[in-house]
XYZ file of C-alpha atoms in Angstrom:
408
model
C 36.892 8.583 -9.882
C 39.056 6.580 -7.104
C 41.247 4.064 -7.686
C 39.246 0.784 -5.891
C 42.422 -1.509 -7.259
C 44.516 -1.823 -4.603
C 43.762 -3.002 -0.885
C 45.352 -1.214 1.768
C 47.755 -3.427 4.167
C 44.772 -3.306 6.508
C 42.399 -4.591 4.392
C 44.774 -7.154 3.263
C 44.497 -8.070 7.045
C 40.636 -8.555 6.570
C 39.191 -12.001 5.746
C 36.943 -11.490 2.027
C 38.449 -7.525 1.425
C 39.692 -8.720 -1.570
C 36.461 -10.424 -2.690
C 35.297 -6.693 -1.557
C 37.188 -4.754 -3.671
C 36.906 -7.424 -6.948
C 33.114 -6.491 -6.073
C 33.389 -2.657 -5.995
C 35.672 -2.757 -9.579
C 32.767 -5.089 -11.155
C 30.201 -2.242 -10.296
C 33.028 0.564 -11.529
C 33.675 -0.729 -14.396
C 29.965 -1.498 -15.654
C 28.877 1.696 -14.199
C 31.394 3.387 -16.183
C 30.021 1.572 -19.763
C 26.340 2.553 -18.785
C 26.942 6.332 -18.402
C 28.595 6.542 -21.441
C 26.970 8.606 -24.166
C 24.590 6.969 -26.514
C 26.312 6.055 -29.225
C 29.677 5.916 -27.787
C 31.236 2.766 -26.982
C 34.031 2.881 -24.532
C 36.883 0.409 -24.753
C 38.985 -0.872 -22.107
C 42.163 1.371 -22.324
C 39.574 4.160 -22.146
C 37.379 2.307 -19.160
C 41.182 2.392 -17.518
C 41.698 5.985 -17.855
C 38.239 6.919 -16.732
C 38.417 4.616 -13.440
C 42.394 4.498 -12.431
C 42.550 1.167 -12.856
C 44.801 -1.052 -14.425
C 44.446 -2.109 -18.159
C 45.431 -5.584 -16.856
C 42.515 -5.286 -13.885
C 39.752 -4.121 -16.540
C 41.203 -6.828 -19.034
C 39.995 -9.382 -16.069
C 36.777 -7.631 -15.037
C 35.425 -6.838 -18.667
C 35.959 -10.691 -19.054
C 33.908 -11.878 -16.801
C 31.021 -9.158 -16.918
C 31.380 -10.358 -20.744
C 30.828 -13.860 -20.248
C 27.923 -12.770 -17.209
C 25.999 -11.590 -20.227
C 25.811 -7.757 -18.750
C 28.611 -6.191 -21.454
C 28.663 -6.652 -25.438
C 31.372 -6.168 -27.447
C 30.585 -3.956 -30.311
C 33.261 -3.677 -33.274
C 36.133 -1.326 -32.807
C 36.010 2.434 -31.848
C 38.528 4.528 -33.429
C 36.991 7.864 -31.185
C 39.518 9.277 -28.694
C 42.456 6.705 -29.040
C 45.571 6.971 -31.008
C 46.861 4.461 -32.780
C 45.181 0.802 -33.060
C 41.410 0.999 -32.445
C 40.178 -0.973 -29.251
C 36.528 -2.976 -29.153
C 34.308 -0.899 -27.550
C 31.686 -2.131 -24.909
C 27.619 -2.072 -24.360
C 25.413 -3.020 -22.195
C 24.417 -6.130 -23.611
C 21.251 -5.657 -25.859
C 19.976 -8.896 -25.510
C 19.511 -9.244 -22.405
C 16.678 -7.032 -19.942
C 14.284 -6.856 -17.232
C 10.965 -6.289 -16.556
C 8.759 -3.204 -15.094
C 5.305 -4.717 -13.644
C 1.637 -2.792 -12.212
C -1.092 -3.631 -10.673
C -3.140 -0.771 -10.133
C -7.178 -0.594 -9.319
C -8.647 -1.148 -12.808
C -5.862 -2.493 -15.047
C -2.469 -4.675 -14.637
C 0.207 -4.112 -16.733
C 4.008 -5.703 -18.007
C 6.943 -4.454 -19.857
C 10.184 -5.710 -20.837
C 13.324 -3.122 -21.561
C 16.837 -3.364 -22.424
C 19.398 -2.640 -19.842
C 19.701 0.501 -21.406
C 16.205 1.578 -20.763
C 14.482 0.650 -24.620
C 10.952 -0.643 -23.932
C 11.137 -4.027 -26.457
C 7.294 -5.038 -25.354
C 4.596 -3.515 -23.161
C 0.957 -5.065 -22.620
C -1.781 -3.037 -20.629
C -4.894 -4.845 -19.581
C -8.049 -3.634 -18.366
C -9.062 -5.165 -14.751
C -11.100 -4.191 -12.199
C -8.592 -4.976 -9.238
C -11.007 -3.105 -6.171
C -11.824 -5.209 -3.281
C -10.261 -8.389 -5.033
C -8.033 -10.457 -3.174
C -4.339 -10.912 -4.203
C -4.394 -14.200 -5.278
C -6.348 -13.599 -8.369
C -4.453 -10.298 -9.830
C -1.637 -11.751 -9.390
C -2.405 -14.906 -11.265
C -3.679 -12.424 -13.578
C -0.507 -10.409 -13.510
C 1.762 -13.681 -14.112
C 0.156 -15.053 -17.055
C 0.074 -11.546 -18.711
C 4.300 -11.398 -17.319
C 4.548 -14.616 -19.070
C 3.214 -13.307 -22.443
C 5.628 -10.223 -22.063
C 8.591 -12.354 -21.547
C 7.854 -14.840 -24.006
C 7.367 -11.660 -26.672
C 10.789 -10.449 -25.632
C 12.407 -13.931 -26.286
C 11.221 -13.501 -29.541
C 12.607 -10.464 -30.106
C 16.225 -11.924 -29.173
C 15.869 -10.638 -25.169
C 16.664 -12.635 -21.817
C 14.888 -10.638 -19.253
C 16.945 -11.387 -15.831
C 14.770 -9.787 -13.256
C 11.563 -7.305 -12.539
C 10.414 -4.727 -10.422
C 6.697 -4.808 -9.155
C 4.722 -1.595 -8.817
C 1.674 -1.224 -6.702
C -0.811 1.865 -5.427
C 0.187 1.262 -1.694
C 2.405 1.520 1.056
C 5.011 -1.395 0.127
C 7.616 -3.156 2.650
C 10.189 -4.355 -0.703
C 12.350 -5.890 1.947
C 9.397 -8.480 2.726
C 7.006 -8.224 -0.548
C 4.863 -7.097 1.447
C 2.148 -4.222 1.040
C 1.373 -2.806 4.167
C -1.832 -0.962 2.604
C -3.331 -0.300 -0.762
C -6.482 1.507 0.474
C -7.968 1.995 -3.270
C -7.398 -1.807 -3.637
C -8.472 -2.673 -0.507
C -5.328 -4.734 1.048
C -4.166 -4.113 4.132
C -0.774 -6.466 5.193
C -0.701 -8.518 2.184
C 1.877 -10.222 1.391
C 2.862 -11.100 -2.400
C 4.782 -14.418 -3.804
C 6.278 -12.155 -6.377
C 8.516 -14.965 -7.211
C 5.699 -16.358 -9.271
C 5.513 -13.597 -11.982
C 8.795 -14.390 -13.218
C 10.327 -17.949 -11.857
C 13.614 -18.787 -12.350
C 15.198 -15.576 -12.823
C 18.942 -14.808 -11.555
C 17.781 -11.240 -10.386
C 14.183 -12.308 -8.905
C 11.464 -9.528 -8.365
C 11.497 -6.717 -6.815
C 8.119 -4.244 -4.988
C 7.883 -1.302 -5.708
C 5.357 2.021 -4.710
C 3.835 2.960 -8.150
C 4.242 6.426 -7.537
C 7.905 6.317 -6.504
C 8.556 4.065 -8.975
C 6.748 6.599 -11.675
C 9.185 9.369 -10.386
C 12.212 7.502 -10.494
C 11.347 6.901 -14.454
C 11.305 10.582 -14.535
C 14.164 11.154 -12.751
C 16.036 8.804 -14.937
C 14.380 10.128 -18.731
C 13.128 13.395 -18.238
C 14.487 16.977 -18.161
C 14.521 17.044 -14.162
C 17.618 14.966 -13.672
C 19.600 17.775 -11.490
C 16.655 19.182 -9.929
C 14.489 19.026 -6.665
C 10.992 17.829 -8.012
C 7.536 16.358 -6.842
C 6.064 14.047 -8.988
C 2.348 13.460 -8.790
C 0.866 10.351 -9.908
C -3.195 10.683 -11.180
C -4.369 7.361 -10.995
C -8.166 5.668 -8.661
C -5.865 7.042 -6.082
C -3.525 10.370 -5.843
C 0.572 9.365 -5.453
C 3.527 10.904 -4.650
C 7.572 10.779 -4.879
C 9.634 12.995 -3.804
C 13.009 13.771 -5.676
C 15.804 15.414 -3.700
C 18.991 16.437 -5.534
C 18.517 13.766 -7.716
C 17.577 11.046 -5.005
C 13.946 10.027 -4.411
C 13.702 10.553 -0.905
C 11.340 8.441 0.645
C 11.393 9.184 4.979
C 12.887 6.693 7.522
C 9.894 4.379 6.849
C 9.997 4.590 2.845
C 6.390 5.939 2.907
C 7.249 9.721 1.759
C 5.661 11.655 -0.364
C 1.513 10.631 -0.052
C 0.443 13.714 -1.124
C -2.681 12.262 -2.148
C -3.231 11.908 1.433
C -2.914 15.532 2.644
C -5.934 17.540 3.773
C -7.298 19.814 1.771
C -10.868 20.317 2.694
C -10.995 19.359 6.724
C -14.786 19.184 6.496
C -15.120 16.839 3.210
C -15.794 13.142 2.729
C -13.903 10.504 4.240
C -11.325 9.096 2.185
C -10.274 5.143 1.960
C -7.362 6.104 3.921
C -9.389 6.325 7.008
C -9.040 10.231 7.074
C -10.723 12.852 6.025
C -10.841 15.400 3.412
C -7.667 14.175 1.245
C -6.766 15.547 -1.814
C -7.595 12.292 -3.234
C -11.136 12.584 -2.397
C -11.452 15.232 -4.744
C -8.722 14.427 -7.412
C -8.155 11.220 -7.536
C -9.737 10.188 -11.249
C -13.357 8.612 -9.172
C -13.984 11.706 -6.954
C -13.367 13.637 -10.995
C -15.840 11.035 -12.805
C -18.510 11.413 -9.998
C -18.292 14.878 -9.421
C -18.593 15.083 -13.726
C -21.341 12.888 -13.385
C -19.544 10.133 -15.291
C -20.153 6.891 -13.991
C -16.454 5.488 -13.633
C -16.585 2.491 -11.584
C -19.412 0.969 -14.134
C -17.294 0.881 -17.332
C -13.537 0.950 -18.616
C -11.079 3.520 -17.438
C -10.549 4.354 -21.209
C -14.298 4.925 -21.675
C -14.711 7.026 -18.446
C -11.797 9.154 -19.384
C -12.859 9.238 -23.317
C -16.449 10.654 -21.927
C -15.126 13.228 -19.382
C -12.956 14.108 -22.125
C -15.875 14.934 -24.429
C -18.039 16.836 -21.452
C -14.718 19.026 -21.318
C -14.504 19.860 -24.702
C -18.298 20.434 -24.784
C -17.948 22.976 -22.010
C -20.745 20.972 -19.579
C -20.529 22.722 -16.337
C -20.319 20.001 -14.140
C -17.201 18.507 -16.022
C -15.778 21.919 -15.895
C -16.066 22.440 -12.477
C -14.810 18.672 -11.126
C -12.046 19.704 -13.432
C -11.332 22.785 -11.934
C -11.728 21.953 -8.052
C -9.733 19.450 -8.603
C -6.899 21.630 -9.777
C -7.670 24.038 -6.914
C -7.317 21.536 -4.337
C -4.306 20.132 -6.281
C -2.831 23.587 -5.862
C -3.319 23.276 -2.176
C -1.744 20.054 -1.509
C 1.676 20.949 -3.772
C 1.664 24.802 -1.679
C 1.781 22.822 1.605
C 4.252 20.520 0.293
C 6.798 22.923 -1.295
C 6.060 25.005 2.243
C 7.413 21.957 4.157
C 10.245 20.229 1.510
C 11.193 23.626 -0.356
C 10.387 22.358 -3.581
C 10.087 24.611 -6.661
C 9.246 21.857 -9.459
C 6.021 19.725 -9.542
C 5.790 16.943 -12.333
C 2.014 16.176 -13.210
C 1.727 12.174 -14.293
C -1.513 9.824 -15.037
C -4.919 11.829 -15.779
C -3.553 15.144 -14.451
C -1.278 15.043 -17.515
C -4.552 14.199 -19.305
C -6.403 16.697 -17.929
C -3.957 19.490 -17.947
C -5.267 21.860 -20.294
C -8.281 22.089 -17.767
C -6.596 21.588 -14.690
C -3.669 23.930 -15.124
C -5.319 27.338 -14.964
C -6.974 26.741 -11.130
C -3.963 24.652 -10.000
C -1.883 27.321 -10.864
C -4.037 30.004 -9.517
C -4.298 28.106 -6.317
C -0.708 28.078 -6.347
C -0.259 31.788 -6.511
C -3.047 32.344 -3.379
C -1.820 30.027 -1.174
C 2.355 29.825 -1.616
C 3.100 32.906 -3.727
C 6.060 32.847 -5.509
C 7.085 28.831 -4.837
C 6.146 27.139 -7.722
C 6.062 28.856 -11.048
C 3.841 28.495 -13.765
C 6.842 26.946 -16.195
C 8.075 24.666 -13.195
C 4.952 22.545 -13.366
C 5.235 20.214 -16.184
C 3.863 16.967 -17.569
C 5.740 13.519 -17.415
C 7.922 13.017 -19.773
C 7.368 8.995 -19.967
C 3.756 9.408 -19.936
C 1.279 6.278 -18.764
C 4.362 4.142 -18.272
C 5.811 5.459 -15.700
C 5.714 3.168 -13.250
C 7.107 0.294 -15.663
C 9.780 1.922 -16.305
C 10.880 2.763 -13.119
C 10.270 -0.267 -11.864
C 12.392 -1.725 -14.558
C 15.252 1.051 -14.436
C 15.219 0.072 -10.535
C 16.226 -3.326 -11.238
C 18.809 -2.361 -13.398
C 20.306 0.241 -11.147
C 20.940 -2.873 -8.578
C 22.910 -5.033 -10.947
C 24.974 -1.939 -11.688
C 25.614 -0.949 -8.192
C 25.847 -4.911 -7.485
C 26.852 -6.625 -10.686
C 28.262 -9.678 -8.870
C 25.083 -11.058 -7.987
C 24.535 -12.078 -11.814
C 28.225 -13.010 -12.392
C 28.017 -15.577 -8.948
């Protein structure tokens, strides 16, 4: 890595370079601890190899990231050193953040270490269609308070959160610009009253990006192109290029569950027509099965379409299997467009897969022959939580690229 130490007589010249610099060294140096491997604790003679700076200059930053709270000092490491052991460095355990969701029929709240360890995660079961805001997120605080107040227990400060929701999201103004399956259209969210009073504040968040970035971050895609496909009321997307979630000049990338798959089908709550999600978005699955999802728990509908599957009853079969088709479809005219050859399923397509994998990938074959194959479509790795997590692991990747915010 560079050497960010030392200001250059120009930037001497510069009113706050130096404050610039002290910045970039605070994110160097704790960027440096948290890609460490687990289990090895770097100390700073080793933190001053790895960066070029000075032992004097990590001496000083280690201090104050120490006395932030961020870095833990955890006995002495003998590995890689000669002579006297140093005290090698964490990220400190006891302190965390917290990954958030509203999504149509449930809201959800987990705290994790900095390191990623979900300490405490509560799912609850709410039907969130056609309700205003104001309610869920009442709803969504109180449960946020529970969650936080668990993690206290458990030793853990949680500093900040991330906010994930089935919609269009402007983070830069809280504000979702449309969550079709939730029916909100320019809403704007005090997110400041899930978690009051933290240094790090909330954070929104587009469930499905948010869901990808969690599998960027803990599955086995980490140096690869991939789409990840979120199964949820509604049908999400995020796109991951060369290990970046790209997300368009707008930030709205990736809404697969939006592309058009049958151009003569049933409008979707979009405002188009034919969309994927219309078709395989979990609903369009339970109605199509004959399963009567909007009446009774997600758990239940999914538990009974379950059962119809393993029973072999035609019409669960075939809902099942045009979904996958259609599935198929939308991920051929993707990887046509983006040149994608890896497709992560997530929500009740990783559910569903034993059904769903034989059309989608037989769709696949028809309609973008030789893209996409059969071993390059997987499951998530981080299962139902996806969108905690990345919603949590966002936060934290902003206090490591920005660790002065917390230590000011």
């Amino acid at each position: 890595m560079a050497n960010t130490a030392t200001a250059t007589a120009s930037d001497a010249a510069t009113p706050g370079s130096m404050g610039d610099v002290r910045r970039s060294n605070l994110a160097l140096v704790l960027g440096t601890v948290a890609q460490s491997p687990a289990g090895f604790h770097l100390t700073r003679a080793q933190i001053a190899a790895a960066t070029g700076l000075t032992k004097a200059s990590v001496s000083s930053i280690v201090l104050d990231l120490l006395e932030a709270g961020i870095l833990h000092e955890i006995g002495l490491n003998p590995q890689g050193e000669r002579g006297r052991p140093g005290v090698g460095l964490e990220l400190n355990p006891a302190r965390g953040v917290m990954g958030m969701e509203i999504n149509v029929d449930y809201i959800a709240a987990g705290a994790t270490s900095l390191s990623g360890t979900v300490v405490v995660q509560e799912i609850r079961e709410r039907d969130n269609r056609d309700t205003a805001s104001g309610p869920v997120m009442a709803a969504l605080a109180s449960l946020a308070a529970e969650v936080r107040a668990a993690a206290a227990a458990k030793g853990m400060e949680v500093l900040g959160g991330g906010l994930a929701v089935p919609g269009l999201v402007d983070a830069g103004s809280a504000t979702v610009i449309t969550a079709p399956n939730l029916g909100w259209v320019d809403v704007k969210l005090d997110v400041a009253q899930l978690l009051p009073g933290l240094p790090l504040g909330v954070t929104l968040f587009n469930e499905a990006n948010a869901a990808a970035l969690a599998e960027l971050a803990h599955g086995p895609h980490r140096k690869q192109d991939f789409l990840f496909i979120s199964g949820e009321v509604g049908v999400g997307g995020g796109l991951v290029i060369r290990s970046e979630l790209f997300t368009g000049p707008e930030g709205h990338a990736g809404e697969v569950g939006h592309i058009v798959v049958d151009p003569e089908g049933r409008p979707c709550s979009c405002g188009g027509t034919g969309c994927l999600e219309t078709i395989a978005g979990q609903d369009a699955i339970f109605a199509a099965a004959g399963i009567e999802g909007k009446r009774q728990a997600r758990s239940e509908s999914m538990s009974a379409l379950m059962e119809a599957l393993a029973a072999e009853k035609p019409d669960a079969v075939l809902a099942v299997q045009r979904a996958g088709r259609s599935l198929g479809v939308a991920i051929a005219s993707t990887s046509r467009v983006t040149n994608i050859r890896a497709v992560v399923l997530g929500g009740h397509f990783a559910v569903l897969e034993h059904w769903l994998r034989p059309p989608l990938v037989e769709s696949l074959s028809k309609y973008a022959p030789g893209k996409i194959l059969p071993e390059n479509i997987t499951t998530a790795a981080v299962g139902e939580g996806g969108a905690l997590l990345g919603a949590a692991g966002s936060v934290v990747r902003s206090l490591l690229e920005a660790p002065h915010r917390l230590h000011s």
